[in-house]
mmCIF file of C-alpha atoms in Angstrom:
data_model
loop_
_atom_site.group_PDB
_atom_site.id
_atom_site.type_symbol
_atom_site.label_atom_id
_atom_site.label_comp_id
_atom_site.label_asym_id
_atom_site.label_seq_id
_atom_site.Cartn_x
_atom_site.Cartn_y
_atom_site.Cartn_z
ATOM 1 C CA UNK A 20 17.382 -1.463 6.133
ATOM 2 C CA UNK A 21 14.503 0.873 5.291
ATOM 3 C CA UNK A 22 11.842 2.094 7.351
ATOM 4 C CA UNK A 23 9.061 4.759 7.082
ATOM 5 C CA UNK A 24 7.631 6.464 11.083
ATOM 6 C CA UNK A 25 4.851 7.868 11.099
ATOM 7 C CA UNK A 26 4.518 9.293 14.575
ATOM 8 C CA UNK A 27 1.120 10.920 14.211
ATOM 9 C CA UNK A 28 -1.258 7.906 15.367
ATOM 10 C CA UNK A 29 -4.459 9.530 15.150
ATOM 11 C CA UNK A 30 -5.299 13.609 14.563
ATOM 12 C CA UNK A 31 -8.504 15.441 15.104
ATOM 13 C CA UNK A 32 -8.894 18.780 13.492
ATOM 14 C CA UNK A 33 -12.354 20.929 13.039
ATOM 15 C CA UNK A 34 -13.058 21.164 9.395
ATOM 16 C CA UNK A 35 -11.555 24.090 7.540
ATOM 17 C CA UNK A 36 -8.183 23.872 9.667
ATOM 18 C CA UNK A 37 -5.149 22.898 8.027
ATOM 19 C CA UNK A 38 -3.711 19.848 9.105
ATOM 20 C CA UNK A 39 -0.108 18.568 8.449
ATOM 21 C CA UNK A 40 0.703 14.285 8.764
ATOM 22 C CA UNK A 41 4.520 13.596 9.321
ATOM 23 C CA UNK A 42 6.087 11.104 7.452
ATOM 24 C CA UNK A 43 9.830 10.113 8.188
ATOM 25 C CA UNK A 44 12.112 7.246 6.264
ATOM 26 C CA UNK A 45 14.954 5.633 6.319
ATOM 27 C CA UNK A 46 17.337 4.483 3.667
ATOM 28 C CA UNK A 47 21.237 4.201 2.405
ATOM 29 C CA UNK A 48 19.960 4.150 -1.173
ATOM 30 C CA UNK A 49 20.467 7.429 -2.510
ATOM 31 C CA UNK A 50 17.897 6.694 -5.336
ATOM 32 C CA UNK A 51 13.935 5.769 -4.149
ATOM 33 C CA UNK A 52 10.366 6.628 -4.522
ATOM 34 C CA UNK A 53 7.970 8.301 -1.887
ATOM 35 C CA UNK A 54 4.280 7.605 -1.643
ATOM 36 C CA UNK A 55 1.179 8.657 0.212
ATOM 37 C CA UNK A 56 -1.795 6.856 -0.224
ATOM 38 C CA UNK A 57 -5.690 7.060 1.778
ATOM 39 C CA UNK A 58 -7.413 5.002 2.960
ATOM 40 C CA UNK A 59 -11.089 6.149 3.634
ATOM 41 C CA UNK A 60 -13.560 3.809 6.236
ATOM 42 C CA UNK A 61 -14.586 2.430 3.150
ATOM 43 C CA UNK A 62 -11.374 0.337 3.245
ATOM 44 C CA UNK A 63 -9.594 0.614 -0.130
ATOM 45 C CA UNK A 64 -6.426 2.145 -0.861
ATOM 46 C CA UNK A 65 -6.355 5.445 -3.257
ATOM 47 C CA UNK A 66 -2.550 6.373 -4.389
ATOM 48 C CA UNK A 67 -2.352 10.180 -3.978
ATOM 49 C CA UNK A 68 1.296 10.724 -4.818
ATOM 50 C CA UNK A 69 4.388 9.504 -5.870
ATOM 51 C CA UNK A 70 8.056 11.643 -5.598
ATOM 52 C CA UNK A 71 11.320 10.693 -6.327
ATOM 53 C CA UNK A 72 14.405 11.037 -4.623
ATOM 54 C CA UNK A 73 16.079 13.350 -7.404
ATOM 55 C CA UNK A 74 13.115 15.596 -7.124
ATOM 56 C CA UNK A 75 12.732 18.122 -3.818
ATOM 57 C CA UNK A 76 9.991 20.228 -5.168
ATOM 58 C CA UNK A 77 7.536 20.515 -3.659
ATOM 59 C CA UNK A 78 3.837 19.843 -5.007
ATOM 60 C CA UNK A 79 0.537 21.148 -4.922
ATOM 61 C CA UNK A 80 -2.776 19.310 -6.188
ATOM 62 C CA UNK A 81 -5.516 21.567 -5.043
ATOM 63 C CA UNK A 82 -5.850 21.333 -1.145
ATOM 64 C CA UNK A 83 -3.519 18.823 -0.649
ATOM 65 C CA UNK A 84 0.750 19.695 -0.807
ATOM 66 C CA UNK A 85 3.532 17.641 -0.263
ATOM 67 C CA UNK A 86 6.769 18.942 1.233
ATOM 68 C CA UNK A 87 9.843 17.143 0.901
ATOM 69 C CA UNK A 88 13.085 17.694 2.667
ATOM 70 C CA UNK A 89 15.857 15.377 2.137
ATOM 71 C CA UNK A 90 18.132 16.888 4.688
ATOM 72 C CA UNK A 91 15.539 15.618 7.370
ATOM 73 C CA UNK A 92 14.355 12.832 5.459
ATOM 74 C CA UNK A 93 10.733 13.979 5.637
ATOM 75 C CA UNK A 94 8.181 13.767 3.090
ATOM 76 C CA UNK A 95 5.061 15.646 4.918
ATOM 77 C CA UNK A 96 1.594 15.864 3.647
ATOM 78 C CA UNK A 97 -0.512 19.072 4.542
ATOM 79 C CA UNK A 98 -4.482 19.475 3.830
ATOM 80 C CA UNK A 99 -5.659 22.548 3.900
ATOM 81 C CA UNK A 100 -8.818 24.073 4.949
ATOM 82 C CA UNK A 101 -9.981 20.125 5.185
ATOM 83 C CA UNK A 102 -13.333 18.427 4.928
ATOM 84 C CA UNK A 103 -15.134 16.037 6.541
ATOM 85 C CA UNK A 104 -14.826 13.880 3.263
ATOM 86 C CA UNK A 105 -10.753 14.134 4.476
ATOM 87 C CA UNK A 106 -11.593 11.549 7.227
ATOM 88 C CA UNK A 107 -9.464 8.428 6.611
ATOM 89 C CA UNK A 108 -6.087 6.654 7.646
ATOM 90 C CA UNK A 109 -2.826 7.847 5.147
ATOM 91 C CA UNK A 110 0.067 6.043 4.630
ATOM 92 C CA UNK A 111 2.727 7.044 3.840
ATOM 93 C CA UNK A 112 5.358 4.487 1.775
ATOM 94 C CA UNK A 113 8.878 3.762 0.529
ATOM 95 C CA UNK A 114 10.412 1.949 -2.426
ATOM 96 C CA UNK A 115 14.187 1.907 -3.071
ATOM 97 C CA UNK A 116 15.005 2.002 -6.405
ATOM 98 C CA UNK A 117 16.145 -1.119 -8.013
ATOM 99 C CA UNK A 118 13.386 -3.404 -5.700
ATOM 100 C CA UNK A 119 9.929 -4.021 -6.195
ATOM 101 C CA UNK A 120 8.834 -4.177 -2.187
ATOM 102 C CA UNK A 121 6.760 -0.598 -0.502
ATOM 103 C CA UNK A 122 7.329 -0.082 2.628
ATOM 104 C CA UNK A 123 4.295 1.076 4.437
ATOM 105 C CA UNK A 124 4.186 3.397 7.658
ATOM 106 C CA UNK A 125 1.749 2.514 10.290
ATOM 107 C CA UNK A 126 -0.560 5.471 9.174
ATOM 108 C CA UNK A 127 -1.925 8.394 10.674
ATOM 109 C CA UNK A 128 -5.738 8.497 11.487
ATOM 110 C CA UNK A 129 -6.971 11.431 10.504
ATOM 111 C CA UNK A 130 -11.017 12.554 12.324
ATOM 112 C CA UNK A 131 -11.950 15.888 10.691
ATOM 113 C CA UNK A 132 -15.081 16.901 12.830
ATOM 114 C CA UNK A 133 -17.945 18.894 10.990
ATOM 115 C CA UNK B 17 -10.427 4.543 -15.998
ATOM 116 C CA UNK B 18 -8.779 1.276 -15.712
ATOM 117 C CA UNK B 19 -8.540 -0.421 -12.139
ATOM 118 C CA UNK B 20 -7.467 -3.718 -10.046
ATOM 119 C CA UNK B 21 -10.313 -5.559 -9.043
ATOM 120 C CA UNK B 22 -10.523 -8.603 -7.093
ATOM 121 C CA UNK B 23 -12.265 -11.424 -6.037
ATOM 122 C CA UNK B 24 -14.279 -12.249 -3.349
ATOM 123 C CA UNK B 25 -14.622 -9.209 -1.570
ATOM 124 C CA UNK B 26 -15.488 -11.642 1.550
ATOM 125 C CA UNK B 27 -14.423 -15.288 2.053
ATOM 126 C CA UNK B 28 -14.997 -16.915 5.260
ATOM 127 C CA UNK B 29 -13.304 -20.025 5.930
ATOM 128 C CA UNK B 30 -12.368 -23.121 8.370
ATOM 129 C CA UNK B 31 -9.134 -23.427 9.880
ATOM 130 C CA UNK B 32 -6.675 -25.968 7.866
ATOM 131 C CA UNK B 33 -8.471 -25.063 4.537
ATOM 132 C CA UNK B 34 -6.876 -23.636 1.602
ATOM 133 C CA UNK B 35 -8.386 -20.498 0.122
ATOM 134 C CA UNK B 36 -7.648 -18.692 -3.247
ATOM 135 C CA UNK B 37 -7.938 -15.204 -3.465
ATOM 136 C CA UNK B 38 -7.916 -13.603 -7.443
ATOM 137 C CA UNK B 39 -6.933 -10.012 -8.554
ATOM 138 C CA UNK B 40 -7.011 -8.980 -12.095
ATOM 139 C CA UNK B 41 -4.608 -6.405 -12.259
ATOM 140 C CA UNK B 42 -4.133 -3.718 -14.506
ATOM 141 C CA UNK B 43 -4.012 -4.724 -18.213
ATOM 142 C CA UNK B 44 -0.379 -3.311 -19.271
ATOM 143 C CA UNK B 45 0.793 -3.552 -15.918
ATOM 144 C CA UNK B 46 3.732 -5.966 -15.594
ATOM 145 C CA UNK B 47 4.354 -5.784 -11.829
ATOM 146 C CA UNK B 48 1.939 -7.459 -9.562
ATOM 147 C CA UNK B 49 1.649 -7.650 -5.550
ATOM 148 C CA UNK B 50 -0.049 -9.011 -2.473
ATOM 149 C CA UNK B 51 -0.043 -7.015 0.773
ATOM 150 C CA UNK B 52 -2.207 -7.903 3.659
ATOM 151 C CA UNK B 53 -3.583 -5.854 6.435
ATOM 152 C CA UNK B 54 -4.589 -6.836 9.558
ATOM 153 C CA UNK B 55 -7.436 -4.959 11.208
ATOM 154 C CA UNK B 56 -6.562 -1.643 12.259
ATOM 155 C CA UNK B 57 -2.654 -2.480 11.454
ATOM 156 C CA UNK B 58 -0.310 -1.433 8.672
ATOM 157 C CA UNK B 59 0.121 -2.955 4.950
ATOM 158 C CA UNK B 60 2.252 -5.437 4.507
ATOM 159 C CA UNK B 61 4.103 -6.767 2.200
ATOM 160 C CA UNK B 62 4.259 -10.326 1.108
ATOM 161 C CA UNK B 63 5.294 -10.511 -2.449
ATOM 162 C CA UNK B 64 5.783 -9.053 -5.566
ATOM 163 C CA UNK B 65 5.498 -10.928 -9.179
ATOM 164 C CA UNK B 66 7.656 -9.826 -12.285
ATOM 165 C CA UNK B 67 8.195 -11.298 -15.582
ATOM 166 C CA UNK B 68 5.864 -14.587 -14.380
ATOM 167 C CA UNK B 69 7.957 -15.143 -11.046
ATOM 168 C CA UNK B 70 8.483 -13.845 -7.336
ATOM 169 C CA UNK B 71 10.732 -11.021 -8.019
ATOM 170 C CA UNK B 72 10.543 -10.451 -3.803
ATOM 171 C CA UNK B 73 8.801 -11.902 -0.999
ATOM 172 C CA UNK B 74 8.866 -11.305 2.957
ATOM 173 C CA UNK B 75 9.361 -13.379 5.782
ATOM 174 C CA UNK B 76 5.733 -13.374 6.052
ATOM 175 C CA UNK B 77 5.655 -15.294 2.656
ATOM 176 C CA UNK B 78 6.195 -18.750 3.797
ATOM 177 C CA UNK B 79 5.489 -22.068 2.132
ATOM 178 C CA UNK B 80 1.635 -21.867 3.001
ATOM 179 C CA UNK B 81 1.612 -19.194 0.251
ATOM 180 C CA UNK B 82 1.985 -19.381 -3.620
ATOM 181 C CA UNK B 83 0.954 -16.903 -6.192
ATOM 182 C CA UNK B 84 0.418 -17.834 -9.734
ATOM 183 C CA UNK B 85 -0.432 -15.772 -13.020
ATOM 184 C CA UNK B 86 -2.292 -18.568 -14.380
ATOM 185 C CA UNK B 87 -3.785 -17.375 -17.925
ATOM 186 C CA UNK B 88 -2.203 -14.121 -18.017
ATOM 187 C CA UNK B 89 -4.805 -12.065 -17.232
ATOM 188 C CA UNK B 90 -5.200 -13.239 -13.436
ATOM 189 C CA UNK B 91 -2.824 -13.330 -10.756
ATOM 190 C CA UNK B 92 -3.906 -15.388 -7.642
ATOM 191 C CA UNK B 93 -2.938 -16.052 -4.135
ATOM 192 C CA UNK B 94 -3.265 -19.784 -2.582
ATOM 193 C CA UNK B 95 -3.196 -20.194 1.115
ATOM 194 C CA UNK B 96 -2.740 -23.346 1.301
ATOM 195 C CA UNK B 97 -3.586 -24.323 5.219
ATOM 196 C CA UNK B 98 -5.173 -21.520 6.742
ATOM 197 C CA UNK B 99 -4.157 -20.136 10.169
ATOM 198 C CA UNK B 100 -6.214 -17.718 12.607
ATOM 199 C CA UNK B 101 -3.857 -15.340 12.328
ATOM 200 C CA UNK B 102 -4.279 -15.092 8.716
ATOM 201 C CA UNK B 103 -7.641 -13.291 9.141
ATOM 202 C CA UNK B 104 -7.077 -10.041 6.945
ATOM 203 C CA UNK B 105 -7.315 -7.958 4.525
ATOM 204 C CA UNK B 106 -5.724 -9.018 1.281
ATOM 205 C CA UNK B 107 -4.872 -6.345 -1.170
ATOM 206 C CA UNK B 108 -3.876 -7.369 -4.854
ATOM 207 C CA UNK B 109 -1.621 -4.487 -6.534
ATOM 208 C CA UNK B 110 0.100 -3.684 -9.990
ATOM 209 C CA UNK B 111 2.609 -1.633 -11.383
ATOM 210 C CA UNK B 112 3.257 0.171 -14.437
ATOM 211 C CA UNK B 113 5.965 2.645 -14.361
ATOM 212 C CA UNK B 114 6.210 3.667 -10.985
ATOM 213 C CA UNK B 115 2.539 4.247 -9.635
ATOM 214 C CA UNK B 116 1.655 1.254 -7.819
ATOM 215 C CA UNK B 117 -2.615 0.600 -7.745
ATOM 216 C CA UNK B 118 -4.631 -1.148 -5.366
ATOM 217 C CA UNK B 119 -7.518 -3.691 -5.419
ATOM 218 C CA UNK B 120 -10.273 -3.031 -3.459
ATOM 219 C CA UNK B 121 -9.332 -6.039 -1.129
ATOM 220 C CA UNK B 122 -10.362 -9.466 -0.248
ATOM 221 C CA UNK B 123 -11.347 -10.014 3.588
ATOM 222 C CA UNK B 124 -10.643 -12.871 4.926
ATOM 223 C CA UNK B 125 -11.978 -14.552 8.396
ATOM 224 C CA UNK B 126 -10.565 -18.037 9.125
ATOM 225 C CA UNK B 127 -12.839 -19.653 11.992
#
């Protein structure tokens, strides 16, 4: 069966610190896709990445890099120097290949304080 | 940019009643999906919709539910007694290749 933890209920950083949200999954399949998406107080749900299992690099869009580590099954999301606009819950999700159901962590709150 | 919207972004109803909740997804998209989310909670999935049937559903997805693409350009979600406990969140998705877009959401609030 497949699962995605995300430990990290809730995380309160000042703005400008980096801040890194754990995501952890579980799977047999040796072929899947890795998500994060956001979703701000305003409620909707904005995909931010997508990486799959063939691919380790790791990615940078501008403040926001993804890290992903087979060996520990981790797929961790960092923010750097983050905003106040970075407030929101992110989820983190799982799709195996050969399916057509996500599998959605139980998201990580994150309060950046001005 | 092109985008799932759906429809209403608020429906209040009575207990027993059945609602319909509509999504327009994503014109070339072909793979369509309901989650719900209850306040505070995770996303879940119910169901996904492929090639104008349920390609997967979850054990949430009981026979209360049915999904339809009715005129190819919507994709709805009937509930067809509603419960308490299905006051939520409703988010309509699609699919192209592999990036998976979301709706803005329905919210529902069965009295």
């Amino acid at each position: 069966a497949q699962k995605v933890t995300q430990a990290q209920t809730e995380i309160s950083v000042v703005e400008k610190e980096d801040v890194t949200l754990d995501c952890v999954y579980e799977t047999r399949d040796t072929t899947y896709y890795l998500f994060w998406y956001k979703q701000p107080p305003s409620g909707e749900l904005v995909f931010l990445i997508r990486r799959n299992s063939f691919d380790e690099q790791n990615e940078i869009s501008g403040r926001y890099s993804w890290n992903f580590q087979k060996s520990t099954s981790s797929f961790n999301f960092t923010i750097t120097a983050s905003q106040v606009v970075d407030s929101a819950v992110y989820f983190c999700a799982l799709r195996v290949s050969g399916t057509y159901k996500y599998i959605f962590g139980t998201g990580t709150r994150l309060k950046v304080l001005a | 940019e092109p985008e799932v919207t759906q429809t209403p972004s608020h429906q209040v109803t009575q207990m027993g009643q059945e609602v319909i909740l509509r999504c327009v997804p994503i014109s070339n998209h072909l793979y369509f999906y309901w989650y719900r989310q209850i306040l505070g909670q995770k996303v879940e999935f119910l169901v996904s919709f492929y090639n104008n049937e349920i390609s997967e559903k979850s054990e949430i997805f009981d026979d209360q539910f049915s999904v339809e693409r009715p005129d190819g350009s919507n994709f709805t979600l009937k509930i067809r007694s509603t419960k308490l406990e299905d006051s939520a969140m409703y988010f309509c998705a699609s699919r192209g290749d592999n990036e998976q877009f979301f709706g803005p959401g329905t919210r529902l609030t069965v009295l």
